[in-house]
Amino acid sequence: MINSNIRNHFKALKSGKVYLDTAATSLTPDTVINKMAEYYNEYPSNVHRGNYAWGDVATEEYEGVRDKVRDWCNAHNYEVVFTSGATFSSNLIYYNLPNLGIKKSIISLNDHHANIVPYRLHNSNVEQIPIPDNGVFNEEELFKFGSLDAHILHISGVFNATGQILDIEKITHTAKELGGLVALDMSQHMSHDTLDADKINADFYYWSSHKHYGPTGTGILLIKKSIAEHMKPLIGGGAQVSNVTDNKTEFWGIPLKLEAGTPNIAGVIGTGASIDFMQKIGMDVIHAHTQNLLGIIIKELRERKIPIICDELPLEQRGGLVSFTIPGQHSYDVSVALGLRDIYVRSGKLCAHPVVNKLSDNGFIRVSVGINNNEVDIARFFDALDQVLING
Ligand code: PMP
């Protein structure tokens, strides 16, 4: 059971708002904010540079987060690279496909734009898995091509629009047997579920810290050690280089080679604090709490006969969110009317235009839950929704 004191860690909740948009960005607990303030107040220096005490502490704190991530995700076979977020990580992977001997990517049109737009930008060769009529993605579609030699499967562990959880262990295992690489976008997974990176054995995992109670502008990219040496930087500058002459550049190894320029030091240190925060509560406790709330929301929506996106998905295949539509009403109008009643949900096309356009003419209304939510929030949400349905 989650302790109700947890809510006291989120100062934003003192406003009285009901925040049901964790899938867009989670609220930030005071322990994360305090840890970042500690960096700015007590050892505000650059990392890997200053030969003085502040610099040493900053570097130690920053580098220590790599081990924290490794332990959290059982990622001992992986290099931990800090990026600006999931979008950058996805682009970095696409940029590197030729260096990894990859000739074709397989993606799903159910997915977030971060996994669709980059291949178009980088002109990669791609096979797009179409969206089924009911929106429920069939994992078997990924394997209809037979051999995956020189292919990469690039897909989310949880789709941000439909909330469907994919069986990443099975997908990765099958793709590997067929000779392909696997890149998993874990952005919608990390706030409420554990990741055993070594066991699942994908080649890449990535996500943004702000999805799991960490700061914005920071992301984690895990790269399998056996392929890391083939990765080239997408941007160039200081800190990634061991030697620069008039016409030659030598790079450090991974991860520094991929972290050009001054990194988001406070963001990385805050990411470490967000991992501590979740681990202190317990990932299993967080998972049980969010699933319980989600179950209540789905039950209440069904009682009101509100059309749920991918309603056939069982609760255990839903990752922290549910989307729905209100027939005859635009999702935007509903979310604005809810917002005026202090209920904050997401609406529209959710950075996943293909799937939202396929399943609705009016966008989705998406409710997503976190450890900052409780049953009172859900009751207030439905009170407000009932008023909106009656009064608009
Ligand atoms: N992938 C998924 C599945 C997401 O939900 C999001 C955020 N909506 C992203 C990628 C992009 O994350 P960011 O904007 O932090 O780079």
PDB file of N, CA and C in Angstrom, residues 195-253:
ATOM      1  N   LEU A 195      12.523  -2.907 -14.887  1.00  0.00           N
ATOM      2  CA  LEU A 195      13.156  -3.332 -16.143  1.00  0.00           C
ATOM      3  C   LEU A 195      14.348  -4.206 -15.778  1.00  0.00           C
ATOM      4  N   ASP A 196      14.394  -5.390 -16.358  1.00  0.00           N
ATOM      5  CA  ASP A 196      15.555  -6.265 -16.195  1.00  0.00           C
ATOM      6  C   ASP A 196      16.265  -6.303 -17.553  1.00  0.00           C
ATOM      7  N   ALA A 197      17.150  -5.325 -17.750  1.00  0.00           N
ATOM      8  CA  ALA A 197      17.762  -5.147 -19.071  1.00  0.00           C
ATOM      9  C   ALA A 197      18.593  -6.356 -19.490  1.00  0.00           C
ATOM     10  N   ASP A 198      19.398  -6.874 -18.561  1.00  0.00           N
ATOM     11  CA  ASP A 198      20.261  -8.011 -18.916  1.00  0.00           C
ATOM     12  C   ASP A 198      19.417  -9.214 -19.329  1.00  0.00           C
ATOM     13  N   LYS A 199      18.321  -9.435 -18.628  1.00  0.00           N
ATOM     14  CA  LYS A 199      17.495 -10.617 -18.911  1.00  0.00           C
ATOM     15  C   LYS A 199      16.785 -10.459 -20.264  1.00  0.00           C
ATOM     16  N   ILE A 200      16.205  -9.297 -20.489  1.00  0.00           N
ATOM     17  CA  ILE A 200      15.464  -9.102 -21.744  1.00  0.00           C
ATOM     18  C   ILE A 200      16.433  -9.098 -22.917  1.00  0.00           C
ATOM     19  N   ASN A 201      17.602  -8.477 -22.710  1.00  0.00           N
ATOM     20  CA  ASN A 201      18.688  -8.610 -23.681  1.00  0.00           C
ATOM     21  C   ASN A 201      18.506  -7.812 -24.970  1.00  0.00           C
ATOM     22  N   ALA A 202      17.758  -6.701 -24.922  1.00  0.00           N
ATOM     23  CA  ALA A 202      17.661  -5.844 -26.116  1.00  0.00           C
ATOM     24  C   ALA A 202      19.009  -5.155 -26.338  1.00  0.00           C
ATOM     25  N   ASP A 203      19.175  -4.546 -27.518  1.00  0.00           N
ATOM     26  CA  ASP A 203      20.441  -3.877 -27.821  1.00  0.00           C
ATOM     27  C   ASP A 203      20.464  -2.442 -27.303  1.00  0.00           C
ATOM     28  N   PHE A 204      19.284  -1.822 -27.304  1.00  0.00           N
ATOM     29  CA  PHE A 204      19.155  -0.452 -26.778  1.00  0.00           C
ATOM     30  C   PHE A 204      17.875  -0.359 -25.944  1.00  0.00           C
ATOM     31  N   TYR A 205      17.951   0.433 -24.882  1.00  0.00           N
ATOM     32  CA  TYR A 205      16.760   0.867 -24.151  1.00  0.00           C
ATOM     33  C   TYR A 205      16.934   2.363 -23.946  1.00  0.00           C
ATOM     34  N   TYR A 206      15.851   3.092 -24.020  1.00  0.00           N
ATOM     35  CA  TYR A 206      15.983   4.527 -23.739  1.00  0.00           C
ATOM     36  C   TYR A 206      14.671   5.088 -23.216  1.00  0.00           C
ATOM     37  N   TRP A 207      14.814   6.196 -22.470  1.00  0.00           N
ATOM     38  CA  TRP A 207      13.647   6.885 -21.925  1.00  0.00           C
ATOM     39  C   TRP A 207      14.070   8.259 -21.415  1.00  0.00           C
ATOM     40  N   SER A 208      13.080   9.059 -21.037  1.00  0.00           N
ATOM     41  CA  SER A 208      13.327  10.390 -20.481  1.00  0.00           C
ATOM     42  C   SER A 208      13.082  10.353 -18.977  1.00  0.00           C
ATOM     43  N   SER A 209      13.932  11.062 -18.229  1.00  0.00           N
ATOM     44  CA  SER A 209      13.799  11.058 -16.763  1.00  0.00           C
ATOM     45  C   SER A 209      12.493  11.693 -16.292  1.00  0.00           C
ATOM     46  N   HIS A 210      12.002  12.679 -17.064  1.00  0.00           N
ATOM     47  CA  HIS A 210      10.807  13.398 -16.579  1.00  0.00           C
ATOM     48  C   HIS A 210       9.560  12.515 -16.602  1.00  0.00           C
ATOM     49  N   LYS A 211       9.671  11.324 -17.175  1.00  0.00           N
ATOM     50  CA  LYS A 211       8.529  10.403 -17.150  1.00  0.00           C
ATOM     51  C   LYS A 211       8.511   9.601 -15.850  1.00  0.00           C
ATOM     52  N   HIS A 212       9.623   9.614 -15.093  1.00  0.00           N
ATOM     53  CA  HIS A 212       9.639   8.836 -13.841  1.00  0.00           C
ATOM     54  C   HIS A 212      10.073   9.696 -12.655  1.00  0.00           C
ATOM     55  N   TYR A 213       9.441  10.863 -12.514  1.00  0.00           N
ATOM     56  CA  TYR A 213       9.612  11.725 -11.344  1.00  0.00           C
ATOM     57  C   TYR A 213      10.973  12.416 -11.317  1.00  0.00           C
ATOM     58  N   GLY A 214      11.662  12.388 -12.458  1.00  0.00           N
ATOM     59  CA  GLY A 214      12.932  13.088 -12.571  1.00  0.00           C
ATOM     60  C   GLY A 214      12.744  14.402 -13.324  1.00  0.00           C
ATOM     61  N   PRO A 215      13.844  15.119 -13.574  1.00  0.00           N
ATOM     62  CA  PRO A 215      13.758  16.414 -14.247  1.00  0.00           C
ATOM     63  C   PRO A 215      13.598  16.313 -15.762  1.00  0.00           C
ATOM     64  N   THR A 216      13.173  17.414 -16.369  1.00  0.00           N
ATOM     65  CA  THR A 216      13.101  17.462 -17.838  1.00  0.00           C
ATOM     66  C   THR A 216      14.510  17.630 -18.414  1.00  0.00           C
ATOM     67  N   GLY A 217      14.610  17.399 -19.715  1.00  0.00           N
ATOM     68  CA  GLY A 217      15.883  17.641 -20.411  1.00  0.00           C
ATOM     69  C   GLY A 217      16.961  16.618 -20.137  1.00  0.00           C
ATOM     70  N   THR A 218      16.581  15.481 -19.599  1.00  0.00           N
ATOM     71  CA  THR A 218      17.567  14.435 -19.287  1.00  0.00           C
ATOM     72  C   THR A 218      17.003  13.086 -19.705  1.00  0.00           C
ATOM     73  N   GLY A 219      17.842  12.260 -20.271  1.00  0.00           N
ATOM     74  CA  GLY A 219      17.390  10.922 -20.654  1.00  0.00           C
ATOM     75  C   GLY A 219      18.480   9.903 -20.447  1.00  0.00           C
ATOM     76  N   ILE A 220      18.065   8.657 -20.416  1.00  0.00           N
ATOM     77  CA  ILE A 220      19.008   7.547 -20.268  1.00  0.00           C
ATOM     78  C   ILE A 220      18.967   6.717 -21.548  1.00  0.00           C
ATOM     79  N   LEU A 221      20.139   6.380 -22.038  1.00  0.00           N
ATOM     80  CA  LEU A 221      20.244   5.459 -23.178  1.00  0.00           C
ATOM     81  C   LEU A 221      21.164   4.328 -22.745  1.00  0.00           C
ATOM     82  N   LEU A 222      20.637   3.110 -22.780  1.00  0.00           N
ATOM     83  CA  LEU A 222      21.456   1.934 -22.481  1.00  0.00           C
ATOM     84  C   LEU A 222      21.859   1.288 -23.805  1.00  0.00           C
ATOM     85  N   ILE A 223      23.145   1.059 -23.965  1.00  0.00           N
ATOM     86  CA  ILE A 223      23.640   0.433 -25.203  1.00  0.00           C
ATOM     87  C   ILE A 223      24.384  -0.841 -24.830  1.00  0.00           C
ATOM     88  N   LYS A 224      24.019  -1.927 -25.434  1.00  0.00           N
ATOM     89  CA  LYS A 224      24.684  -3.211 -25.181  1.00  0.00           C
ATOM     90  C   LYS A 224      26.181  -3.025 -25.376  1.00  0.00           C
ATOM     91  N   LYS A 225      26.975  -3.467 -24.402  1.00  0.00           N
ATOM     92  CA  LYS A 225      28.432  -3.240 -24.462  1.00  0.00           C
ATOM     93  C   LYS A 225      29.032  -3.809 -25.749  1.00  0.00           C
ATOM     94  N   SER A 226      28.491  -4.944 -26.216  1.00  0.00           N
ATOM     95  CA  SER A 226      29.104  -5.596 -27.375  1.00  0.00           C
ATOM     96  C   SER A 226      28.952  -4.788 -28.663  1.00  0.00           C
ATOM     97  N   ILE A 227      28.004  -3.829 -28.713  1.00  0.00           N
ATOM     98  CA  ILE A 227      27.875  -3.024 -29.943  1.00  0.00           C
ATOM     99  C   ILE A 227      28.265  -1.554 -29.723  1.00  0.00           C
ATOM    100  N   ALA A 228      28.507  -1.187 -28.463  1.00  0.00           N
ATOM    101  CA  ALA A 228      28.700   0.242 -28.136  1.00  0.00           C
ATOM    102  C   ALA A 228      29.854   0.865 -28.921  1.00  0.00           C
ATOM    103  N   GLU A 229      30.900   0.103 -29.144  1.00  0.00           N
ATOM    104  CA  GLU A 229      32.086   0.690 -29.788  1.00  0.00           C
ATOM    105  C   GLU A 229      31.803   1.157 -31.227  1.00  0.00           C
ATOM    106  N   HIS A 230      30.694   0.651 -31.816  1.00  0.00           N
ATOM    107  CA  HIS A 230      30.372   1.063 -33.196  1.00  0.00           C
ATOM    108  C   HIS A 230      29.600   2.382 -33.259  1.00  0.00           C
ATOM    109  N   MET A 231      29.183   2.880 -32.094  1.00  0.00           N
ATOM    110  CA  MET A 231      28.328   4.072 -32.075  1.00  0.00           C
ATOM    111  C   MET A 231      29.148   5.344 -32.271  1.00  0.00           C
ATOM    112  N   LYS A 232      28.662   6.200 -33.177  1.00  0.00           N
ATOM    113  CA  LYS A 232      29.350   7.476 -33.427  1.00  0.00           C
ATOM    114  C   LYS A 232      28.485   8.621 -32.900  1.00  0.00           C
ATOM    115  N   PRO A 233      29.123   9.723 -32.478  1.00  0.00           N
ATOM    116  CA  PRO A 233      28.325  10.841 -31.940  1.00  0.00           C
ATOM    117  C   PRO A 233      27.504  11.542 -33.016  1.00  0.00           C
ATOM    118  N   LEU A 234      26.348  12.014 -32.612  1.00  0.00           N
ATOM    119  CA  LEU A 234      25.503  12.788 -33.527  1.00  0.00           C
ATOM    120  C   LEU A 234      25.872  14.270 -33.474  1.00  0.00           C
ATOM    121  N   ILE A 235      26.411  14.690 -32.329  1.00  0.00           N
ATOM    122  CA  ILE A 235      26.890  16.071 -32.228  1.00  0.00           C
ATOM    123  C   ILE A 235      28.334  16.054 -31.714  1.00  0.00           C
ATOM    124  N   GLY A 236      29.096  17.075 -32.120  1.00  0.00           N
ATOM    125  CA  GLY A 236      30.514  17.121 -31.744  1.00  0.00           C
ATOM    126  C   GLY A 236      30.834  18.345 -30.903  1.00  0.00           C
ATOM    127  N   GLY A 237      31.845  18.227 -30.054  1.00  0.00           N
ATOM    128  CA  GLY A 237      32.255  19.366 -29.231  1.00  0.00           C
ATOM    129  C   GLY A 237      33.199  18.921 -28.137  1.00  0.00           C
ATOM    130  N   GLY A 238      33.248  19.720 -27.076  1.00  0.00           N
ATOM    131  CA  GLY A 238      34.160  19.416 -25.972  1.00  0.00           C
ATOM    132  C   GLY A 238      33.702  18.220 -25.166  1.00  0.00           C
ATOM    133  N   ALA A 239      34.568  17.757 -24.294  1.00  0.00           N
ATOM    134  CA  ALA A 239      34.305  16.709 -23.304  1.00  0.00           C
ATOM    135  C   ALA A 239      34.263  15.296 -23.872  1.00  0.00           C
ATOM    136  N   GLN A 240      33.987  15.162 -25.159  1.00  0.00           N
ATOM    137  CA  GLN A 240      33.932  13.828 -25.763  1.00  0.00           C
ATOM    138  C   GLN A 240      35.285  13.418 -26.362  1.00  0.00           C
ATOM    139  N   VAL A 241      36.235  14.374 -26.364  1.00  0.00           N
ATOM    140  CA  VAL A 241      37.479  14.136 -27.109  1.00  0.00           C
ATOM    141  C   VAL A 241      38.689  13.993 -26.192  1.00  0.00           C
ATOM    142  N   SER A 242      39.592  13.083 -26.562  1.00  0.00           N
ATOM    143  CA  SER A 242      40.809  12.896 -25.777  1.00  0.00           C
ATOM    144  C   SER A 242      41.961  13.692 -26.372  1.00  0.00           C
ATOM    145  N   ASN A 243      41.868  13.979 -27.671  1.00  0.00           N
ATOM    146  CA  ASN A 243      42.956  14.707 -28.321  1.00  0.00           C
ATOM    147  C   ASN A 243      42.453  15.343 -29.621  1.00  0.00           C
ATOM    148  N   VAL A 244      42.689  16.638 -29.756  1.00  0.00           N
ATOM    149  CA  VAL A 244      42.317  17.319 -31.008  1.00  0.00           C
ATOM    150  C   VAL A 244      43.551  18.048 -31.515  1.00  0.00           C
ATOM    151  N   THR A 245      43.970  17.716 -32.717  1.00  0.00           N
ATOM    152  CA  THR A 245      45.111  18.418 -33.326  1.00  0.00           C
ATOM    153  C   THR A 245      44.566  19.335 -34.418  1.00  0.00           C
ATOM    154  N   ASP A 246      45.446  19.941 -35.187  1.00  0.00           N
ATOM    155  CA  ASP A 246      44.979  20.869 -36.230  1.00  0.00           C
ATOM    156  C   ASP A 246      44.038  20.184 -37.208  1.00  0.00           C
ATOM    157  N   ASN A 247      44.224  18.918 -37.422  1.00  0.00           N
ATOM    158  CA  ASN A 247      43.353  18.273 -38.410  1.00  0.00           C
ATOM    159  C   ASN A 247      42.927  16.852 -38.016  1.00  0.00           C
ATOM    160  N   LYS A 248      43.019  16.536 -36.756  1.00  0.00           N
ATOM    161  CA  LYS A 248      42.629  15.182 -36.330  1.00  0.00           C
ATOM    162  C   LYS A 248      41.881  15.257 -35.002  1.00  0.00           C
ATOM    163  N   THR A 249      40.905  14.381 -34.830  1.00  0.00           N
ATOM    164  CA  THR A 249      40.136  14.344 -33.570  1.00  0.00           C
ATOM    165  C   THR A 249      40.117  12.914 -33.039  1.00  0.00           C
ATOM    166  N   GLU A 250      40.510  12.774 -31.786  1.00  0.00           N
ATOM    167  CA  GLU A 250      40.418  11.453 -31.156  1.00  0.00           C
ATOM    168  C   GLU A 250      39.386  11.525 -30.037  1.00  0.00           C
ATOM    169  N   PHE A 251      38.536  10.511 -30.000  1.00  0.00           N
ATOM    170  CA  PHE A 251      37.428  10.512 -29.035  1.00  0.00           C
ATOM    171  C   PHE A 251      37.734   9.616 -27.839  1.00  0.00           C
ATOM    172  N   TRP A 252      37.124   9.983 -26.694  1.00  0.00           N
ATOM    173  CA  TRP A 252      37.082   9.042 -25.585  1.00  0.00           C
ATOM    174  C   TRP A 252      36.206   7.863 -26.003  1.00  0.00           C
ATOM    175  N   GLY A 253      36.179   6.836 -25.194  1.00  0.00           N
ATOM    176  CA  GLY A 253      35.281   5.712 -25.467  1.00  0.00           C
ATOM    177  C   GLY A 253      33.849   6.076 -25.063  1.00  0.00           C
TER     178      GLY A 253
END
